[in-house]
PDB file of C-alpha atoms in Angstrom:
ATOM      1  CA  MET A  96     -63.964-124.954 208.047  1.00 53.00           C
ATOM      2  CA  PRO A  97     -64.120-121.423 206.593  1.00 61.00           C
ATOM      3  CA  GLU A  98     -60.900-119.853 205.375  1.00 66.00           C
ATOM      4  CA  GLN A  99     -59.128-117.571 207.825  1.00 69.00           C
ATOM      5  CA  GLU A 100     -59.023-113.851 207.194  1.00 82.00           C
ATOM      6  CA  ASN A 101     -55.216-113.885 207.205  1.00 88.00           C
ATOM      7  CA  PRO A 102     -52.983-116.427 205.457  1.00 92.00           C
ATOM      8  CA  PRO A 103     -51.426-119.124 207.663  1.00 93.00           C
ATOM      9  CA  ILE A 104     -48.073-117.345 207.765  1.00 93.00           C
ATOM     10  CA  LEU A 105     -49.700-114.516 209.758  1.00 92.00           C
ATOM     11  CA  THR A 106     -51.745-116.625 212.178  1.00 93.00           C
ATOM     12  CA  ASP A 107     -51.053-118.671 215.334  1.00 94.00           C
ATOM     13  CA  LYS A 108     -47.518-117.379 215.782  1.00 93.00           C
ATOM     14  CA  HIS A 109     -47.590-116.565 219.558  1.00 95.00           C
ATOM     15  CA  TYR A 110     -44.322-114.621 219.456  1.00 95.00           C
ATOM     16  CA  GLN A 111     -43.788-114.592 223.232  1.00 94.00           C
ATOM     17  CA  GLU A 112     -44.141-118.368 223.537  1.00 95.00           C
ATOM     18  CA  PRO A 113     -40.941-120.449 223.424  1.00 93.00           C
ATOM     19  CA  SER A 114     -40.476-123.058 220.729  1.00 93.00           C
ATOM     20  CA  VAL A 115     -40.839-126.719 221.655  1.00 95.00           C
ATOM     21  CA  PHE A 116     -38.137-127.659 219.134  1.00 92.00           C
ATOM     22  CA  ARG A 117     -34.863-126.103 220.320  1.00 96.00           C
ATOM     23  CA  PRO A 118     -31.501-125.930 218.506  1.00 93.00           C
ATOM     24  CA  GLU A 119     -29.718-127.106 221.648  1.00 93.00           C
ATOM     25  CA  ASN A 120     -31.725-130.314 221.638  1.00 91.00           C
ATOM     26  CA  LEU A 121     -31.132-130.997 217.963  1.00 89.00           C
ATOM     27  CA  LEU A 122     -27.407-130.435 218.435  1.00 91.00           C
ATOM     28  CA  ARG A 123     -27.376-132.796 221.416  1.00 91.00           C
ATOM     29  CA  GLU A 124     -28.788-135.618 219.296  1.00 92.00           C
ATOM     30  CA  ALA A 125     -26.613-134.800 216.291  1.00 87.00           C
ATOM     31  CA  ARG A 126     -23.534-134.767 218.507  1.00 89.00           C
ATOM     32  CA  ARG A 127     -24.452-138.180 219.896  1.00 90.00           C
ATOM     33  CA  GLN A 128     -25.151-139.718 216.488  1.00 88.00           C
ATOM     34  CA  LYS A 129     -22.136-138.190 214.746  1.00 84.00           C
ATOM     35  CA  ALA A 130     -19.727-138.568 217.682  1.00 81.00           C
ATOM     36  CA  ALA A 131     -18.904-134.887 217.313  1.00 80.00           C
ATOM     37  CA  GLY A 132     -16.765-133.040 219.831  1.00 81.00           C
ATOM     38  CA  CYS A 133     -18.206-130.998 222.675  1.00 83.00           C
ATOM     39  CA  GLY A 134     -16.279-127.768 222.109  1.00 89.00           C
ATOM     40  CA  ASN A 135     -17.753-124.460 221.042  1.00 94.00           C
ATOM     41  CA  VAL A 136     -17.583-122.908 217.595  1.00 96.00           C
ATOM     42  CA  PRO A 137     -15.628-119.630 217.277  1.00 97.00           C
ATOM     43  CA  GLU A 138     -17.333-116.568 218.725  1.00 97.00           C
ATOM     44  CA  LEU A 139     -17.029-114.907 215.296  1.00 97.00           C
ATOM     45  CA  CYS A 140     -18.763-116.753 212.457  1.00 98.00           C
ATOM     46  CA  LEU A 141     -19.474-116.105 208.781  1.00 98.00           C
ATOM     47  CA  LEU A 142     -22.223-117.374 206.511  1.00 99.00           C
ATOM     48  CA  ASP A 143     -20.987-117.665 202.919  1.00 98.00           C
ATOM     49  CA  PRO A 144     -24.070-118.521 200.817  1.00 96.00           C
ATOM     50  CA  ASP A 145     -22.169-118.821 197.535  1.00 94.00           C
ATOM     51  CA  GLY A 146     -19.384-120.904 199.071  1.00 96.00           C
ATOM     52  CA  ASP A 147     -16.659-118.981 197.216  1.00 95.00           C
ATOM     53  CA  ILE A 148     -14.921-117.760 200.369  1.00 97.00           C
ATOM     54  CA  VAL A 149     -14.705-121.155 202.044  1.00 98.00           C
ATOM     55  CA  ARG A 150     -13.563-122.780 198.785  1.00 97.00           C
ATOM     56  CA  TRP A 151     -10.761-120.239 198.419  1.00 97.00           C
ATOM     57  CA  LEU A 152      -9.682-120.717 202.033  1.00 98.00           C
ATOM     58  CA  ARG A 153      -9.583-124.494 201.615  1.00 98.00           C
ATOM     59  CA  VAL A 154      -7.713-124.401 198.298  1.00 97.00           C
ATOM     60  CA  ASN A 155      -5.108-122.187 199.954  1.00 97.00           C
ATOM     61  CA  ASP A 156      -4.845-124.429 203.038  1.00 97.00           C
ATOM     62  CA  ARG A 157      -6.114-121.699 205.315  1.00 97.00           C
ATOM     63  CA  ALA A 158      -9.168-123.483 206.753  1.00 98.00           C
ATOM     64  CA  SER A 159      -9.689-126.676 208.716  1.00 98.00           C
ATOM     65  CA  ARG A 160     -12.925-128.523 209.401  1.00 97.00           C
ATOM     66  CA  SER A 161     -14.231-128.171 212.945  1.00 96.00           C
ATOM     67  CA  PRO A 162     -14.815-131.491 214.769  1.00 94.00           C
ATOM     68  CA  ASP A 163     -17.154-129.717 217.201  1.00 93.00           C
ATOM     69  CA  TRP A 164     -19.832-128.550 214.742  1.00 95.00           C
ATOM     70  CA  ALA A 165     -22.718-130.961 215.305  1.00 93.00           C
ATOM     71  CA  CYS A 166     -24.933-130.058 212.351  1.00 92.00           C
ATOM     72  CA  TYR A 167     -26.769-132.566 210.173  1.00 92.00           C
ATOM     73  CA  HIS A 168     -26.633-130.401 207.061  1.00 93.00           C
ATOM     74  CA  THR A 169     -23.332-128.529 206.888  1.00 96.00           C
ATOM     75  CA  GLU A 170     -19.658-128.492 207.759  1.00 97.00           C
ATOM     76  CA  LEU A 171     -18.039-125.601 209.606  1.00 98.00           C
ATOM     77  CA  TYR A 172     -14.457-124.613 208.892  1.00 99.00           C
ATOM     78  CA  THR A 173     -12.239-122.396 211.016  1.00 98.00           C
ATOM     79  CA  PHE A 174      -9.544-120.015 209.872  1.00 98.00           C
ATOM     80  CA  ASP A 175      -7.347-117.240 211.221  1.00 97.00           C
ATOM     81  CA  LEU A 176      -8.013-113.671 210.119  1.00 96.00           C
ATOM     82  CA  HIS A 177      -5.302-111.376 211.483  1.00 93.00           C
ATOM     83  CA  GLY A 178      -5.289-113.080 214.845  1.00 94.00           C
ATOM     84  CA  ARG A 179      -9.026-113.700 215.094  1.00 95.00           C
ATOM     85  CA  ARG A 180     -10.393-117.235 214.959  1.00 97.00           C
ATOM     86  CA  VAL A 181     -13.380-117.272 212.613  1.00 98.00           C
ATOM     87  CA  GLY A 182     -15.860-120.008 211.760  1.00 98.00           C
ATOM     88  CA  ILE A 183     -17.338-120.212 208.264  1.00 99.00           C
ATOM     89  CA  ILE A 184     -20.179-122.201 206.697  1.00 99.00           C
ATOM     90  CA  GLY A 185     -20.564-122.259 202.933  1.00 98.00           C
ATOM     91  CA  ASN A 186     -23.604-122.649 200.688  1.00 96.00           C
ATOM     92  CA  ALA A 187     -26.205-121.575 203.251  1.00 91.00           C
ATOM     93  CA  VAL A 188     -28.615-120.236 200.639  1.00 96.00           C
ATOM     94  CA  GLY A 189     -32.004-118.788 201.513  1.00 98.00           C
ATOM     95  CA  ALA A 190     -33.758-117.327 204.521  1.00 98.00           C
ATOM     96  CA  SER A 191     -34.901-120.462 206.321  1.00 98.00           C
ATOM     97  CA  PHE A 192     -31.567-122.270 205.938  1.00 98.00           C
ATOM     98  CA  ALA A 193     -29.594-119.202 207.056  1.00 98.00           C
ATOM     99  CA  VAL A 194     -31.682-118.799 210.211  1.00 99.00           C
ATOM    100  CA  LEU A 195     -31.609-122.529 210.979  1.00 98.00           C
ATOM    101  CA  LEU A 196     -27.813-122.277 210.977  1.00 98.00           C
ATOM    102  CA  ALA A 197     -27.834-119.000 212.915  1.00 98.00           C
ATOM    103  CA  GLU A 198     -29.911-120.600 215.662  1.00 98.00           C
ATOM    104  CA  GLN A 199     -27.482-123.515 215.878  1.00 97.00           C
ATOM    105  CA  LEU A 200     -24.385-121.302 215.743  1.00 98.00           C
ATOM    106  CA  PHE A 201     -25.499-119.118 218.635  1.00 98.00           C
ATOM    107  CA  ALA A 202     -26.431-122.243 220.590  1.00 97.00           C
ATOM    108  CA  SER A 203     -22.861-123.462 219.952  1.00 97.00           C
ATOM    109  CA  GLY A 204     -20.916-120.450 221.205  1.00 97.00           C
ATOM    110  CA  CYS A 205     -21.118-117.879 218.405  1.00 97.00           C
ATOM    111  CA  THR A 206     -21.565-114.285 219.622  1.00 97.00           C
ATOM    112  CA  LEU A 207     -21.313-112.350 216.335  1.00 98.00           C
ATOM    113  CA  LEU A 208     -22.580-113.645 212.993  1.00 98.00           C
ATOM    114  CA  VAL A 209     -21.791-111.995 209.660  1.00 98.00           C
ATOM    115  CA  SER A 210     -23.416-112.898 206.340  1.00 99.00           C
ATOM    116  CA  ILE A 211     -21.887-111.937 202.979  1.00 98.00           C
ATOM    117  CA  THR A 212     -24.262-112.911 200.193  1.00 96.00           C
ATOM    118  CA  SER A 213     -24.263-112.235 196.464  1.00 93.00           C
ATOM    119  CA  ALA A 214     -27.071-109.988 195.272  1.00 95.00           C
ATOM    120  CA  GLY A 215     -28.745-108.661 192.158  1.00 93.00           C
ATOM    121  CA  GLN A 216     -28.617-104.979 191.310  1.00 94.00           C
ATOM    122  CA  ILE A 217     -31.872-103.034 191.715  1.00 96.00           C
ATOM    123  CA  ALA A 218     -30.766 -99.401 191.974  1.00 96.00           C
ATOM    124  CA  PRO A 219     -29.531 -97.884 188.710  1.00 93.00           C
ATOM    125  CA  GLY A 220     -26.096 -96.380 188.324  1.00 90.00           C
ATOM    126  CA  LEU A 221     -24.159 -98.646 190.665  1.00 91.00           C
ATOM    127  CA  VAL A 222     -20.646 -99.648 189.662  1.00 86.00           C
ATOM    128  CA  THR A 223     -20.466-103.391 190.223  1.00 86.00           C
ATOM    129  CA  PRO A 224     -19.201-105.459 191.840  1.00 89.00           C
ATOM    130  CA  CYS A 225     -19.710-103.541 195.058  1.00 93.00           C
ATOM    131  CA  PHE A 226     -20.745-104.270 198.626  1.00 97.00           C
ATOM    132  CA  VAL A 227     -23.707-103.026 200.650  1.00 98.00           C
ATOM    133  CA  LEU A 228     -23.856-102.927 204.422  1.00 99.00           C
ATOM    134  CA  ILE A 229     -27.544-103.759 204.786  1.00 99.00           C
ATOM    135  CA  ASP A 230     -29.292-101.419 207.214  1.00 99.00           C
ATOM    136  CA  LYS A 231     -32.764-102.838 206.600  1.00 99.00           C
ATOM    137  CA  ALA A 232     -34.315-105.574 204.494  1.00 99.00           C
ATOM    138  CA  LEU A 233     -37.756-105.754 202.910  1.00 99.00           C
ATOM    139  CA  ARG A 234     -39.534-108.809 204.300  1.00 99.00           C
ATOM    140  CA  ASP A 235     -40.635-110.545 201.097  1.00 98.00           C
ATOM    141  CA  GLU A 236     -39.774-114.000 202.468  1.00 98.00           C
ATOM    142  CA  GLY A 237     -41.419-116.278 204.992  1.00 98.00           C
ATOM    143  CA  THR A 238     -39.026-116.932 207.852  1.00 98.00           C
ATOM    144  CA  SER A 239     -39.068-113.455 209.399  1.00 99.00           C
ATOM    145  CA  TYR A 240     -42.803-113.735 210.114  1.00 98.00           C
ATOM    146  CA  HIS A 241     -42.110-116.602 212.518  1.00 98.00           C
ATOM    147  CA  TYR A 242     -39.878-114.308 214.595  1.00 98.00           C
ATOM    148  CA  LEU A 243     -41.498-110.864 214.367  1.00 98.00           C
ATOM    149  CA  PRO A 244     -45.057-109.634 213.775  1.00 97.00           C
ATOM    150  CA  ALA A 245     -45.920-108.480 210.261  1.00 97.00           C
ATOM    151  CA  GLY A 246     -44.123-105.382 209.024  1.00 97.00           C
ATOM    152  CA  ASP A 247     -42.374-104.093 205.941  1.00 98.00           C
ATOM    153  CA  TYR A 248     -38.754-104.246 207.089  1.00 99.00           C
ATOM    154  CA  ALA A 249     -36.366-106.065 209.386  1.00 99.00           C
ATOM    155  CA  MET A 250     -33.714-103.733 210.745  1.00 99.00           C
ATOM    156  CA  ALA A 251     -30.028-104.276 211.412  1.00 98.00           C
ATOM    157  CA  PRO A 252     -29.028-104.026 215.091  1.00 97.00           C
ATOM    158  CA  ALA A 253     -28.608-100.283 215.643  1.00 96.00           C
ATOM    159  CA  GLY A 254     -25.593-100.616 217.912  1.00 95.00           C
ATOM    160  CA  LEU A 255     -23.691-102.676 215.365  1.00 96.00           C
ATOM    161  CA  LEU A 256     -24.506-100.219 212.590  1.00 96.00           C
ATOM    162  CA  ASP A 257     -23.169 -97.377 214.720  1.00 96.00           C
ATOM    163  CA  ARG A 258     -19.905 -99.204 215.355  1.00 96.00           C
ATOM    164  CA  LEU A 259     -19.486 -99.950 211.648  1.00 97.00           C
ATOM    165  CA  ASP A 260     -19.929 -96.329 210.595  1.00 96.00           C
ATOM    166  CA  GLY A 261     -16.785 -95.357 208.661  1.00 96.00           C
ATOM    167  CA  ALA A 262     -15.210 -98.785 209.097  1.00 97.00           C
ATOM    168  CA  PHE A 263     -14.811 -99.392 205.367  1.00 98.00           C
ATOM    169  CA  ASP A 264     -13.580 -96.002 204.212  1.00 96.00           C
ATOM    170  CA  LYS A 265     -10.003 -97.204 203.659  1.00 95.00           C
ATOM    171  CA  LEU A 266     -10.869-100.313 201.666  1.00 96.00           C
ATOM    172  CA  ALA A 267      -9.938-100.457 197.991  1.00 93.00           C
ATOM    173  CA  PHE A 268     -13.540-101.017 196.889  1.00 92.00           C
ATOM    174  CA  PRO A 269     -16.847 -99.256 197.585  1.00 92.00           C
ATOM    175  CA  VAL A 270     -19.059-100.267 200.511  1.00 97.00           C
ATOM    176  CA  LEU A 271     -22.458 -98.602 200.450  1.00 98.00           C
ATOM    177  CA  THR A 272     -25.020 -98.602 203.248  1.00 98.00           C
ATOM    178  CA  GLY A 273     -28.673 -99.069 202.417  1.00 98.00           C
ATOM    179  CA  PRO A 274     -31.753-101.281 202.095  1.00 99.00           C
ATOM    180  CA  VAL A 275     -32.271-104.486 200.146  1.00 99.00           C
ATOM    181  CA  TRP A 276     -35.189-106.641 199.086  1.00 98.00           C
ATOM    182  CA  THR A 277     -35.150-110.174 200.531  1.00 99.00           C
ATOM    183  CA  THR A 278     -37.006-112.768 198.476  1.00 98.00           C
ATOM    184  CA  ASP A 279     -37.608-116.506 198.712  1.00 97.00           C
ATOM    185  CA  ALA A 280     -38.216-116.833 194.972  1.00 95.00           C
ATOM    186  CA  PRO A 281     -35.353-115.538 192.806  1.00 93.00           C
ATOM    187  CA  TYR A 282     -36.955-116.844 189.634  1.00 94.00           C
ATOM    188  CA  ARG A 283     -40.048-114.737 190.328  1.00 95.00           C
ATOM    189  CA  GLU A 284     -38.210-111.425 190.183  1.00 93.00           C
ATOM    190  CA  THR A 285     -40.514-109.918 187.571  1.00 94.00           C
ATOM    191  CA  GLU A 286     -40.104-106.567 185.850  1.00 94.00           C
ATOM    192  CA  ALA A 287     -43.031-105.230 187.873  1.00 97.00           C
ATOM    193  CA  ALA A 288     -41.528-106.417 191.159  1.00 96.00           C
ATOM    194  CA  ILE A 289     -38.110-105.009 190.282  1.00 96.00           C
ATOM    195  CA  ALA A 290     -39.633-101.649 189.334  1.00 97.00           C
ATOM    196  CA  ALA A 291     -41.654-101.525 192.555  1.00 98.00           C
ATOM    197  CA  ASN A 292     -38.604-102.223 194.676  1.00 97.00           C
ATOM    198  CA  ARG A 293     -36.516 -99.725 192.758  1.00 97.00           C
ATOM    199  CA  ALA A 294     -39.205 -97.147 193.569  1.00 98.00           C
ATOM    200  CA  ARG A 295     -38.929 -98.144 197.250  1.00 98.00           C
ATOM    201  CA  GLY A 296     -35.227 -97.322 197.135  1.00 98.00           C
ATOM    202  CA  MET A 297     -33.899-100.865 197.318  1.00 98.00           C
ATOM    203  CA  LEU A 298     -30.282-101.161 196.237  1.00 98.00           C
ATOM    204  CA  ALA A 299     -30.290-104.898 195.595  1.00 97.00           C
ATOM    205  CA  VAL A 300     -32.162-108.175 195.952  1.00 97.00           C
ATOM    206  CA  GLU A 301     -30.878-111.127 197.985  1.00 98.00           C
ATOM    207  CA  MET A 302     -32.265-114.068 199.943  1.00 98.00           C
ATOM    208  CA  GLU A 303     -31.261-114.007 203.627  1.00 99.00           C
ATOM    209  CA  ALA A 304     -31.020-110.602 205.325  1.00 99.00           C
ATOM    210  CA  ALA A 305     -34.640-109.982 206.379  1.00 99.00           C
ATOM    211  CA  ALA A 306     -34.847-113.342 208.120  1.00 99.00           C
ATOM    212  CA  LEU A 307     -31.461-113.002 209.810  1.00 99.00           C
ATOM    213  CA  TYR A 308     -32.308-109.525 211.093  1.00 99.00           C
ATOM    214  CA  ALA A 309     -35.713-110.669 212.347  1.00 99.00           C
ATOM    215  CA  PHE A 310     -34.024-113.532 214.197  1.00 99.00           C
ATOM    216  CA  ALA A 311     -31.478-111.102 215.632  1.00 99.00           C
ATOM    217  CA  ALA A 312     -34.186-108.749 216.881  1.00 98.00           C
ATOM    218  CA  ALA A 313     -36.389-111.467 218.339  1.00 98.00           C
ATOM    219  CA  CYS A 314     -33.566-113.359 220.039  1.00 98.00           C
ATOM    220  CA  ASN A 315     -31.290-110.412 220.948  1.00 97.00           C
ATOM    221  CA  ARG A 316     -28.394-111.647 218.831  1.00 98.00           C
ATOM    222  CA  SER A 317     -25.575-109.814 217.055  1.00 97.00           C
ATOM    223  CA  VAL A 318     -25.971-110.294 213.298  1.00 98.00           C
ATOM    224  CA  ILE A 319     -24.804-108.087 210.454  1.00 98.00           C
ATOM    225  CA  CYS A 320     -25.462-108.694 206.754  1.00 99.00           C
ATOM    226  CA  PHE A 321     -23.657-107.557 203.619  1.00 99.00           C
ATOM    227  CA  ALA A 322     -24.791-107.855 200.014  1.00 98.00           C
ATOM    228  CA  HIS A 323     -22.151-108.329 197.324  1.00 95.00           C
ATOM    229  CA  ILE A 324     -23.833-106.884 194.245  1.00 92.00           C
ATOM    230  CA  THR A 325     -22.449-108.909 191.365  1.00 86.00           C
ATOM    231  CA  ASN A 326     -25.218-109.234 188.813  1.00 71.00           C
ATOM    232  CA  ALA A 327     -28.257-107.809 187.073  1.00 68.00           C
ATOM    233  CA  MET A 328     -30.247-111.073 187.264  1.00 58.00           C
ATOM    234  CA  ALA A 329     -28.313-112.554 184.316  1.00 50.00           C
ATOM    235  CA  ARG A 330     -29.801-110.105 181.836  1.00 54.00           C
ATOM    236  CA  HIS A 331     -26.369-109.353 180.379  1.00 55.00           C
ATOM    237  CA  ASP A 332     -24.955-112.230 178.365  1.00 56.00           C
ATOM    238  CA  GLY A 333     -21.326-113.013 179.119  1.00 55.00           C
ATOM    239  CA  ASP A 334     -20.486-110.344 181.710  1.00 59.00           C
ATOM    240  CA  ASP A 335     -22.779-111.001 184.667  1.00 52.00           C
ATOM    241  CA  PHE A 336     -22.079-112.605 188.051  1.00 51.00           C
ATOM    242  CA  GLU A 337     -18.449-111.445 188.007  1.00 57.00           C
ATOM    243  CA  LYS A 338     -17.089-111.015 191.539  1.00 59.00           C
ATOM    244  CA  GLY A 339     -13.491-110.103 190.836  1.00 60.00           C
ATOM    245  CA  GLU A 340     -10.301-111.685 192.158  1.00 55.00           C
ATOM    246  CA  ALA A 341     -10.712-115.225 193.516  1.00 49.00           C
ATOM    247  CA  ASP A 342     -14.458-115.056 192.904  1.00 68.00           C
ATOM    248  CA  GLY A 343     -14.691-112.215 195.393  1.00 81.00           C
ATOM    249  CA  ALA A 344     -13.092-114.097 198.281  1.00 94.00           C
ATOM    250  CA  VAL A 345     -10.173-111.697 198.729  1.00 94.00           C
ATOM    251  CA  ALA A 346     -12.396-108.619 198.858  1.00 95.00           C
ATOM    252  CA  SER A 347     -14.921-110.375 201.096  1.00 97.00           C
ATOM    253  CA  LEU A 348     -12.227-111.281 203.612  1.00 97.00           C
ATOM    254  CA  ALA A 349     -10.960-107.697 203.623  1.00 97.00           C
ATOM    255  CA  LEU A 350     -14.526-106.543 204.255  1.00 98.00           C
ATOM    256  CA  LEU A 351     -14.938-109.081 207.060  1.00 98.00           C
ATOM    257  CA  ASP A 352     -11.643-108.059 208.644  1.00 97.00           C
ATOM    258  CA  ALA A 353     -12.694-104.397 208.697  1.00 97.00           C
ATOM    259  CA  ALA A 354     -16.119-105.284 210.084  1.00 97.00           C
ATOM    260  CA  LEU A 355     -14.716-107.416 212.896  1.00 96.00           C
ATOM    261  CA  ALA A 356     -12.156-104.773 213.823  1.00 95.00           C
ATOM    262  CA  ALA A 357     -14.853-102.104 214.031  1.00 95.00           C
ATOM    263  CA  ALA A 358     -17.502-104.223 215.765  1.00 91.00           C
ATOM    264  CA  GLY A 359     -15.121-104.632 218.691  1.00 73.00           C
ATOM    265  CA  GLY A 360     -16.473-104.220 222.182  1.00 50.00           C
ATOM    266  CA  ASP A 361     -18.036-106.941 224.246  1.00 39.00           C
ATOM    267  CA  ILE A 362     -20.407-108.517 221.710  1.00 48.00           C
ATOM    268  CA  LYS A 363     -21.838-110.849 224.339  1.00 44.00           C
ATOM    269  CA  ARG A 364     -22.991-108.031 226.591  1.00 37.00           C
ATOM    270  CA  ASN A 365     -23.829-105.447 223.968  1.00 39.00           C
ATOM    271  CA  PRO A 366     -25.426-106.934 220.856  1.00 44.00           C
ATOM    272  CA  GLY A 367     -26.774-103.527 219.827  1.00 44.00           C
TER     273      GLY A 367
END
């Protein structure tokens, strides 16, 4: 058989056709096998790829494991954040894993999903650590192409971005808004690739946002992604990957609190 003109990732996607394999069905079988509860997860959920936030919450006895999360691969913890019940999953690294969990979370009662991921600095002159509210993500990963046709960027939900405008002005640390580069291959971040993405105006490089935003757009879900710029790809011996107090957990929770307060509204009816 002759090779196709396009690579497999761009062929036979049929975006309007529903998937045979559904998260609801997987969760049904996982719930049966694991004897998990039948309750919903919190409407507000957080993906914590590094796991630092959930570790800090557990060490400080602020989080408890949910008996209703019927996932084969992860545990979900719940905690109170100024009167809001929030679910959190740690160590969800990479685009495909993040979207797998997003699919299952929304099938389990989540209505707003936030991701706070560590990221490498691309733009010069940034004072790190700092946070970025990601408004668009360069699609240099694979998962987004299973949800949206080919394109350069996946965009944050416009309505959510509007509601978050000015939400972080009173925080004690900077929160920028801008684009990032999403990659599947962190150990292939070459000088040429970094330079090209700096020229595109990328602030940072991370591993989940493009896929999560593509999922959000394709499935009409409320998802917002933040990058916590903490490193320069380990090019500085002895002073890289520093997040600050409690490995960044305290600042991340303050960021999350401000985001949830500003997102407000009826997330179910108005995903943005």
